[in-house]
Amino acid sequence: MEDKLIFRPLKEEDYETICKWWKWWRWPIIPKEVLPDNGKSGFMVEKNNVPIVSGFLYLTNSNVILLEWIVSNPNYKDKDRKEAIKLLINNVEKLCINMEAKWVFSIGRSKHLIKIHEELGWTVDKKPSYEIIKNI
């Protein structure tokens, strides 16, 4: 068994796992139809077939790509969780560069996740902002 972090595209069965993580972290369950490509346009980092962290990419009609709904496995206790999150973000950045995007945008409130973004060179606006959503 190889003991390294693996970055891979999401599989159909990952959605159920991610929903459990969202529930544990007290997030709303995001319906597949709200996710890019019906929940298939995202990525997972795993180690020894254990999923650790995931995120979704929203392509836009501009040179901006959104990295959203980053969530991690609450039961994963290894010390390399932070490295798994960094691997997810770094690999997404590389994909966005390959797609000739000029910006990658993300929204978050987790202090831990914000700190990781800052360590990776992302600009973090220090003023709080709010997601404004209306179900229609």
CSV table of N, CA and C in Angstrom, one decimal:
chain,number,residue,atom,x,y,z
A,1,MET,N,0.8,-1.2,0.0
A,1,MET,CA,0.0,0.0,0.0
A,1,MET,C,0.9,1.2,0.0
A,2,GLU,N,0.6,2.1,-0.9
A,2,GLU,CA,1.4,3.4,-1.0
A,2,GLU,C,0.9,4.4,0.0
A,3,ASP,N,1.8,5.0,0.6
A,3,ASP,CA,1.4,6.0,1.7
A,3,ASP,C,1.7,7.4,1.3
A,4,LYS,N,1.0,7.8,0.3
A,4,LYS,CA,1.1,9.2,-0.2
A,4,LYS,C,-0.2,9.8,-0.5
A,5,LEU,N,-0.3,11.1,-0.5
A,5,LEU,CA,-1.5,11.8,-0.9
A,5,LEU,C,-1.7,11.8,-2.4
A,6,ILE,N,-3.0,11.5,-2.8
A,6,ILE,CA,-3.4,11.4,-4.2
A,6,ILE,C,-4.4,12.5,-4.5
A,7,PHE,N,-4.3,13.2,-5.5
A,7,PHE,CA,-5.2,14.2,-6.0
A,7,PHE,C,-5.9,13.5,-7.2
A,8,ARG,N,-7.3,13.5,-7.2
A,8,ARG,CA,-8.0,12.9,-8.3
A,8,ARG,C,-9.4,13.6,-8.5
A,9,PRO,N,-9.9,13.3,-9.7
A,9,PRO,CA,-11.3,13.9,-9.9
A,9,PRO,C,-12.3,13.1,-9.0
A,10,LEU,N,-13.4,13.8,-8.8
A,10,LEU,CA,-14.5,13.1,-8.0
A,10,LEU,C,-15.1,12.0,-8.7
A,11,LYS,N,-15.5,11.0,-8.0
A,11,LYS,CA,-16.3,9.9,-8.5
A,11,LYS,C,-17.7,10.0,-8.1
A,12,GLU,N,-18.6,9.4,-8.8
A,12,GLU,CA,-20.0,9.5,-8.5
A,12,GLU,C,-20.3,9.2,-7.0
A,13,GLU,N,-19.7,8.2,-6.5
A,13,GLU,CA,-19.9,7.8,-5.1
A,13,GLU,C,-19.4,8.7,-4.0
A,14,ASP,N,-18.5,9.7,-4.4
A,14,ASP,CA,-18.0,10.6,-3.5
A,14,ASP,C,-19.0,11.6,-2.9
A,15,TYR,N,-20.1,11.8,-3.7
A,15,TYR,CA,-21.1,12.8,-3.3
A,15,TYR,C,-21.7,12.4,-1.9
A,16,GLU,N,-22.0,11.2,-1.7
A,16,GLU,CA,-22.6,10.7,-0.5
A,16,GLU,C,-21.6,10.9,0.7
A,17,THR,N,-20.3,10.7,0.5
A,17,THR,CA,-19.3,10.9,1.5
A,17,THR,C,-19.2,12.4,1.8
A,18,ILE,N,-19.2,13.3,0.8
A,18,ILE,CA,-19.1,14.7,1.0
A,18,ILE,C,-20.3,15.2,1.7
A,19,CYS,N,-21.5,14.7,1.4
A,19,CYS,CA,-22.7,15.1,2.2
A,19,CYS,C,-22.6,14.8,3.7
A,20,LYS,N,-22.0,13.7,4.0
A,20,LYS,CA,-21.8,13.3,5.4
A,20,LYS,C,-20.8,14.3,6.1
A,21,TRP,N,-19.8,14.7,5.3
A,21,TRP,CA,-18.9,15.7,5.9
A,21,TRP,C,-19.6,17.1,6.1
A,22,TRP,N,-20.3,17.5,5.1
A,22,TRP,CA,-21.0,18.8,5.2
A,22,TRP,C,-22.0,18.7,6.5
A,23,LYS,N,-22.7,17.6,6.6
A,23,LYS,CA,-23.6,17.5,7.8
A,23,LYS,C,-22.8,17.6,9.1
A,24,TRP,N,-21.7,16.9,9.2
A,24,TRP,CA,-20.9,16.9,10.4
A,24,TRP,C,-20.4,18.3,10.7
A,25,TRP,N,-19.9,19.0,9.7
A,25,TRP,CA,-19.4,20.4,9.9
A,25,TRP,C,-20.5,21.4,10.0
A,26,ARG,N,-21.8,20.9,10.1
A,26,ARG,CA,-23.0,21.8,10.2
A,26,ARG,C,-23.2,22.7,9.0
A,27,TRP,N,-22.9,22.2,7.8
A,27,TRP,CA,-23.1,23.0,6.6
A,27,TRP,C,-24.4,22.5,6.0
A,28,PRO,N,-25.0,23.2,5.1
A,28,PRO,CA,-26.2,22.7,4.4
A,28,PRO,C,-25.7,21.6,3.4
A,29,ILE,N,-26.5,20.7,3.1
A,29,ILE,CA,-26.3,19.7,2.1
A,29,ILE,C,-26.5,20.4,0.8
A,30,ILE,N,-25.5,20.5,-0.1
A,30,ILE,CA,-25.6,21.2,-1.3
A,30,ILE,C,-26.2,20.2,-2.4
A,31,PRO,N,-27.3,20.5,-2.9
A,31,PRO,CA,-27.9,19.5,-3.9
A,31,PRO,C,-27.0,19.4,-5.1
A,32,LYS,N,-27.0,18.2,-5.7
A,32,LYS,CA,-26.2,18.0,-6.9
A,32,LYS,C,-26.4,19.0,-8.0
A,33,GLU,N,-27.7,19.4,-8.2
A,33,GLU,CA,-28.0,20.3,-9.3
A,33,GLU,C,-27.5,21.7,-9.1
A,34,VAL,N,-27.0,22.0,-7.9
A,34,VAL,CA,-26.4,23.3,-7.6
A,34,VAL,C,-24.9,23.2,-7.8
A,35,LEU,N,-24.3,22.0,-7.8
A,35,LEU,CA,-22.9,21.8,-7.9
A,35,LEU,C,-22.5,21.8,-9.4
A,36,PRO,N,-21.3,22.2,-9.7
A,36,PRO,CA,-20.9,22.1,-11.1
A,36,PRO,C,-20.9,20.7,-11.7
A,37,ASP,N,-21.4,20.6,-12.9
A,37,ASP,CA,-21.6,19.3,-13.6
A,37,ASP,C,-22.3,18.3,-12.8
A,38,ASN,N,-23.4,18.8,-12.1
A,38,ASN,CA,-24.2,17.9,-11.3
A,38,ASN,C,-23.4,17.1,-10.2
A,39,GLY,N,-22.4,17.8,-9.7
A,39,GLY,CA,-21.6,17.2,-8.6
A,39,GLY,C,-20.4,16.4,-9.0
A,40,LYS,N,-20.1,16.5,-10.3
A,40,LYS,CA,-19.0,15.7,-10.8
A,40,LYS,C,-17.8,16.5,-11.1
A,41,SER,N,-17.9,17.8,-11.1
A,41,SER,CA,-16.8,18.7,-11.5
A,41,SER,C,-16.1,19.2,-10.2
A,42,GLY,N,-15.4,18.3,-9.6
A,42,GLY,CA,-14.6,18.6,-8.4
A,42,GLY,C,-13.5,17.6,-8.2
A,43,PHE,N,-12.8,17.7,-7.1
A,43,PHE,CA,-11.6,16.9,-6.9
A,43,PHE,C,-11.6,16.5,-5.4
A,44,MET,N,-10.9,15.4,-5.2
A,44,MET,CA,-10.7,14.8,-3.9
A,44,MET,C,-9.2,14.5,-3.7
A,45,VAL,N,-8.8,14.7,-2.5
A,45,VAL,CA,-7.4,14.2,-2.1
A,45,VAL,C,-7.6,13.1,-1.1
A,46,GLU,N,-6.9,12.0,-1.3
A,46,GLU,CA,-7.0,10.9,-0.5
A,46,GLU,C,-5.7,10.3,-0.2
A,47,LYS,N,-5.6,9.4,0.8
A,47,LYS,CA,-4.4,8.7,1.2
A,47,LYS,C,-4.8,7.3,1.6
A,48,ASN,N,-4.2,6.3,0.9
A,48,ASN,CA,-4.5,4.9,1.2
A,48,ASN,C,-6.0,4.7,1.0
A,49,ASN,N,-6.6,5.3,0.0
A,49,ASN,CA,-8.0,5.1,-0.3
A,49,ASN,C,-9.0,5.7,0.7
A,50,VAL,N,-8.4,6.6,1.6
A,50,VAL,CA,-9.2,7.3,2.6
A,50,VAL,C,-9.4,8.7,2.1
A,51,PRO,N,-10.6,9.1,1.8
A,51,PRO,CA,-10.9,10.5,1.3
A,51,PRO,C,-10.6,11.5,2.5
A,52,ILE,N,-9.9,12.6,2.1
A,52,ILE,CA,-9.5,13.6,3.2
A,52,ILE,C,-10.1,14.9,3.0
A,53,VAL,N,-10.1,15.4,1.7
A,53,VAL,CA,-10.6,16.8,1.5
A,53,VAL,C,-11.1,16.8,0.0
A,54,SER,N,-12.2,17.7,-0.2
A,54,SER,CA,-12.7,17.8,-1.5
A,54,SER,C,-13.1,19.3,-1.8
A,55,GLY,N,-13.2,19.6,-3.1
A,55,GLY,CA,-13.7,20.9,-3.5
A,55,GLY,C,-14.2,20.8,-4.9
A,56,PHE,N,-15.0,21.8,-5.3
A,56,PHE,CA,-15.6,21.9,-6.6
A,56,PHE,C,-15.2,23.1,-7.4
A,57,LEU,N,-15.1,23.0,-8.7
A,57,LEU,CA,-14.7,24.0,-9.6
A,57,LEU,C,-15.9,24.5,-10.4
A,58,TYR,N,-16.2,25.8,-10.3
A,58,TYR,CA,-17.2,26.4,-11.2
A,58,TYR,C,-16.5,27.1,-12.3
A,59,LEU,N,-16.8,26.8,-13.5
A,59,LEU,CA,-16.3,27.5,-14.6
A,59,LEU,C,-17.3,28.6,-14.9
A,60,THR,N,-16.7,29.8,-15.4
A,60,THR,CA,-17.6,30.9,-15.6
A,60,THR,C,-17.5,31.3,-17.1
A,61,ASN,N,-18.2,32.3,-17.5
A,61,ASN,CA,-18.1,32.9,-18.8
A,61,ASN,C,-17.1,34.0,-18.9
A,62,SER,N,-16.1,34.0,-17.9
A,62,SER,CA,-15.1,35.0,-17.9
A,62,SER,C,-13.8,34.2,-17.5
A,63,ASN,N,-12.7,35.0,-17.2
A,63,ASN,CA,-11.4,34.3,-16.9
A,63,ASN,C,-11.3,34.1,-15.4
A,64,VAL,N,-12.4,33.9,-14.7
A,64,VAL,CA,-12.4,33.6,-13.3
A,64,VAL,C,-13.0,32.2,-13.1
A,65,ILE,N,-12.4,31.4,-12.3
A,65,ILE,CA,-12.9,30.1,-11.9
A,65,ILE,C,-13.1,30.1,-10.4
A,66,LEU,N,-14.2,29.6,-9.9
A,66,LEU,CA,-14.5,29.5,-8.5
A,66,LEU,C,-14.1,28.1,-7.9
A,67,LEU,N,-13.4,28.2,-6.8
A,67,LEU,CA,-13.1,27.0,-6.1
A,67,LEU,C,-14.0,27.0,-4.8
A,68,GLU,N,-15.0,26.1,-4.7
A,68,GLU,CA,-16.0,26.2,-3.7
A,68,GLU,C,-16.2,24.9,-3.0
A,69,TRP,N,-16.9,25.1,-1.9
A,69,TRP,CA,-17.4,24.0,-1.0
A,69,TRP,C,-16.3,23.0,-0.6
A,70,ILE,N,-15.1,23.6,-0.3
A,70,ILE,CA,-14.0,22.8,0.3
A,70,ILE,C,-14.4,22.3,1.6
A,71,VAL,N,-14.3,21.0,1.8
A,71,VAL,CA,-14.7,20.4,3.0
A,71,VAL,C,-13.8,19.2,3.3
A,72,SER,N,-13.6,18.9,4.5
A,72,SER,CA,-12.6,17.8,4.9
A,72,SER,C,-13.3,16.7,5.7
A,73,ASN,N,-12.7,15.6,5.7
A,73,ASN,CA,-13.2,14.4,6.5
A,73,ASN,C,-13.0,14.7,8.0
A,74,PRO,N,-14.0,14.8,8.7
A,74,PRO,CA,-13.9,15.1,10.2
A,74,PRO,C,-13.2,14.0,11.0
A,75,ASN,N,-13.2,12.8,10.4
A,75,ASN,CA,-12.7,11.7,11.1
A,75,ASN,C,-11.2,11.4,10.8
A,76,TYR,N,-10.7,12.2,9.8
A,76,TYR,CA,-9.3,12.0,9.4
A,76,TYR,C,-8.4,12.7,10.4
A,77,LYS,N,-7.6,11.9,11.1
A,77,LYS,CA,-6.8,12.5,12.3
A,77,LYS,C,-5.3,12.6,12.0
A,78,ASP,N,-4.8,12.1,10.8
A,78,ASP,CA,-3.4,12.2,10.5
A,78,ASP,C,-2.9,13.6,10.4
A,79,LYS,N,-1.6,13.8,10.7
A,79,LYS,CA,-1.0,15.1,10.7
A,79,LYS,C,-0.9,15.8,9.4
A,80,ASP,N,-1.2,15.0,8.3
A,80,ASP,CA,-1.0,15.6,7.0
A,80,ASP,C,-2.3,16.1,6.4
A,81,ARG,N,-3.3,16.4,7.2
A,81,ARG,CA,-4.5,17.0,6.7
A,81,ARG,C,-4.2,18.3,6.0
A,82,LYS,N,-3.4,19.2,6.7
A,82,LYS,CA,-3.1,20.5,6.1
A,82,LYS,C,-2.4,20.3,4.8
A,83,GLU,N,-1.5,19.3,4.6
A,83,GLU,CA,-0.8,19.0,3.4
A,83,GLU,C,-1.8,18.6,2.3
A,84,ALA,N,-2.8,17.9,2.7
A,84,ALA,CA,-3.9,17.4,1.8
A,84,ALA,C,-4.7,18.6,1.2
A,85,ILE,N,-5.0,19.5,2.1
A,85,ILE,CA,-5.7,20.8,1.7
A,85,ILE,C,-4.8,21.6,0.8
A,86,LYS,N,-3.6,21.7,1.1
A,86,LYS,CA,-2.6,22.4,0.2
A,86,LYS,C,-2.5,21.8,-1.2
A,87,LEU,N,-2.5,20.4,-1.2
A,87,LEU,CA,-2.4,19.7,-2.4
A,87,LEU,C,-3.6,20.0,-3.3
A,88,LEU,N,-4.8,20.0,-2.6
A,88,LEU,CA,-6.0,20.3,-3.4
A,88,LEU,C,-6.0,21.6,-4.0
A,89,ILE,N,-5.6,22.6,-3.2
A,89,ILE,CA,-5.6,24.0,-3.7
A,89,ILE,C,-4.5,24.2,-4.8
A,90,ASN,N,-3.3,23.7,-4.5
A,90,ASN,CA,-2.2,23.9,-5.5
A,90,ASN,C,-2.6,23.2,-6.8
A,91,ASN,N,-3.1,22.0,-6.8
A,91,ASN,CA,-3.5,21.3,-8.0
A,91,ASN,C,-4.6,22.0,-8.8
A,92,VAL,N,-5.6,22.5,-8.0
A,92,VAL,CA,-6.6,23.3,-8.7
A,92,VAL,C,-6.0,24.5,-9.4
A,93,GLU,N,-5.1,25.2,-8.7
A,93,GLU,CA,-4.5,26.4,-9.3
A,93,GLU,C,-3.8,26.0,-10.6
A,94,LYS,N,-3.1,24.9,-10.6
A,94,LYS,CA,-2.4,24.4,-11.9
A,94,LYS,C,-3.4,24.1,-13.0
A,95,LEU,N,-4.6,23.5,-12.6
A,95,LEU,CA,-5.6,23.3,-13.6
A,95,LEU,C,-6.2,24.6,-14.2
A,96,CYS,N,-6.4,25.6,-13.3
A,96,CYS,CA,-6.9,26.9,-13.7
A,96,CYS,C,-5.9,27.6,-14.6
A,97,ILE,N,-4.6,27.5,-14.3
A,97,ILE,CA,-3.6,28.1,-15.2
A,97,ILE,C,-3.6,27.4,-16.6
A,98,ASN,N,-3.8,26.1,-16.6
A,98,ASN,CA,-3.9,25.3,-17.9
A,98,ASN,C,-5.1,25.7,-18.6
A,99,MET,N,-6.2,26.2,-17.9
A,99,MET,CA,-7.4,26.6,-18.6
A,99,MET,C,-7.3,28.1,-18.9
A,100,GLU,N,-6.2,28.7,-18.7
A,100,GLU,CA,-5.9,30.1,-19.0
A,100,GLU,C,-6.8,31.1,-18.2
A,101,ALA,N,-7.2,30.7,-17.0
A,101,ALA,CA,-7.9,31.6,-16.1
A,101,ALA,C,-7.0,32.6,-15.6
A,102,LYS,N,-7.5,33.8,-15.3
A,102,LYS,CA,-6.7,34.8,-14.7
A,102,LYS,C,-6.8,34.9,-13.2
A,103,TRP,N,-7.9,34.5,-12.7
A,103,TRP,CA,-8.2,34.5,-11.2
A,103,TRP,C,-8.8,33.2,-10.8
A,104,VAL,N,-8.5,32.8,-9.6
A,104,VAL,CA,-9.3,31.7,-8.9
A,104,VAL,C,-9.9,32.4,-7.6
A,105,PHE,N,-11.2,32.2,-7.5
A,105,PHE,CA,-11.9,32.9,-6.4
A,105,PHE,C,-12.5,31.9,-5.5
A,106,SER,N,-12.6,32.1,-4.2
A,106,SER,CA,-13.2,31.2,-3.2
A,106,SER,C,-13.8,32.0,-2.1
A,107,ILE,N,-14.8,31.5,-1.5
A,107,ILE,CA,-15.4,32.1,-0.3
A,107,ILE,C,-15.3,31.1,0.8
A,108,GLY,N,-14.9,31.6,2.0
A,108,GLY,CA,-14.8,30.8,3.2
A,108,GLY,C,-14.8,31.5,4.5
A,109,ARG,N,-15.1,30.8,5.5
A,109,ARG,CA,-15.1,31.4,6.8
A,109,ARG,C,-14.3,30.6,7.8
A,110,SER,N,-13.8,29.5,7.5
A,110,SER,CA,-12.9,28.7,8.3
A,110,SER,C,-11.6,29.4,8.5
A,111,LYS,N,-11.2,29.7,9.7
A,111,LYS,CA,-10.0,30.4,10.0
A,111,LYS,C,-8.8,29.5,9.5
A,112,HIS,N,-8.9,28.2,9.7
A,112,HIS,CA,-7.8,27.3,9.3
A,112,HIS,C,-7.7,27.3,7.8
A,113,LEU,N,-8.8,27.3,7.1
A,113,LEU,CA,-8.7,27.2,5.6
A,113,LEU,C,-8.2,28.6,5.1
A,114,ILE,N,-8.7,29.7,5.7
A,114,ILE,CA,-8.2,31.0,5.3
A,114,ILE,C,-6.7,31.1,5.5
A,115,LYS,N,-6.2,30.6,6.6
A,115,LYS,CA,-4.7,30.7,6.8
A,115,LYS,C,-4.0,29.9,5.8
A,116,ILE,N,-4.5,28.7,5.4
A,116,ILE,CA,-3.8,27.9,4.4
A,116,ILE,C,-3.8,28.7,3.1
A,117,HIS,N,-4.9,29.3,2.7
A,117,HIS,CA,-4.9,30.1,1.5
A,117,HIS,C,-3.8,31.2,1.5
A,118,GLU,N,-3.8,31.9,2.6
A,118,GLU,CA,-2.8,32.9,2.8
A,118,GLU,C,-1.3,32.4,2.6
A,119,GLU,N,-1.1,31.2,3.2
A,119,GLU,CA,0.2,30.6,3.1
A,119,GLU,C,0.6,30.3,1.7
A,120,LEU,N,-0.4,30.0,0.9
A,120,LEU,CA,-0.2,29.7,-0.5
A,120,LEU,C,-0.3,30.9,-1.5
A,121,GLY,N,-0.3,32.1,-0.8
A,121,GLY,CA,-0.2,33.3,-1.6
A,121,GLY,C,-1.5,33.9,-2.1
A,122,TRP,N,-2.6,33.5,-1.6
A,122,TRP,CA,-3.9,34.0,-1.9
A,122,TRP,C,-4.1,35.3,-1.1
A,123,THR,N,-4.8,36.3,-1.7
A,123,THR,CA,-5.2,37.5,-1.0
A,123,THR,C,-6.5,37.3,-0.3
A,124,VAL,N,-6.5,37.6,1.0
A,124,VAL,CA,-7.7,37.4,1.8
A,124,VAL,C,-8.1,38.8,2.3
A,125,ASP,N,-9.3,39.2,1.9
A,125,ASP,CA,-10.0,40.4,2.3
A,125,ASP,C,-10.3,40.3,3.8
A,126,LYS,N,-9.8,41.3,4.6
A,126,LYS,CA,-9.9,41.2,6.0
A,126,LYS,C,-11.3,41.6,6.5
A,127,LYS,N,-12.1,42.3,5.6
A,127,LYS,CA,-13.4,42.7,6.0
A,127,LYS,C,-14.4,41.5,5.8
A,128,PRO,N,-15.2,41.2,6.8
A,128,PRO,CA,-16.2,40.1,6.6
A,128,PRO,C,-17.1,40.4,5.4
A,129,SER,N,-17.5,39.4,4.7
A,129,SER,CA,-18.6,39.6,3.7
A,129,SER,C,-19.6,38.4,3.9
A,130,TYR,N,-20.7,38.5,3.2
A,130,TYR,CA,-21.7,37.5,3.4
A,130,TYR,C,-22.1,36.9,2.1
A,131,GLU,N,-22.5,35.6,2.1
A,131,GLU,CA,-23.1,35.0,0.9
A,131,GLU,C,-24.5,35.4,0.9
A,132,ILE,N,-25.0,35.9,-0.2
A,132,ILE,CA,-26.4,36.4,-0.3
A,132,ILE,C,-27.0,35.5,-1.3
A,133,ILE,N,-28.0,34.7,-0.8
A,133,ILE,CA,-28.6,33.7,-1.7
A,133,ILE,C,-30.1,33.8,-1.6
A,134,LYS,N,-30.8,33.5,-2.7
A,134,LYS,CA,-32.2,33.4,-2.6
A,134,LYS,C,-32.6,32.2,-3.4
A,135,ASN,N,-33.3,31.3,-2.7
A,135,ASN,CA,-33.9,30.1,-3.4
A,135,ASN,C,-35.1,30.6,-4.3
A,136,ILE,N,-35.1,30.3,-5.5
A,136,ILE,CA,-36.1,30.7,-6.4
A,136,ILE,C,-36.8,29.5,-7.1
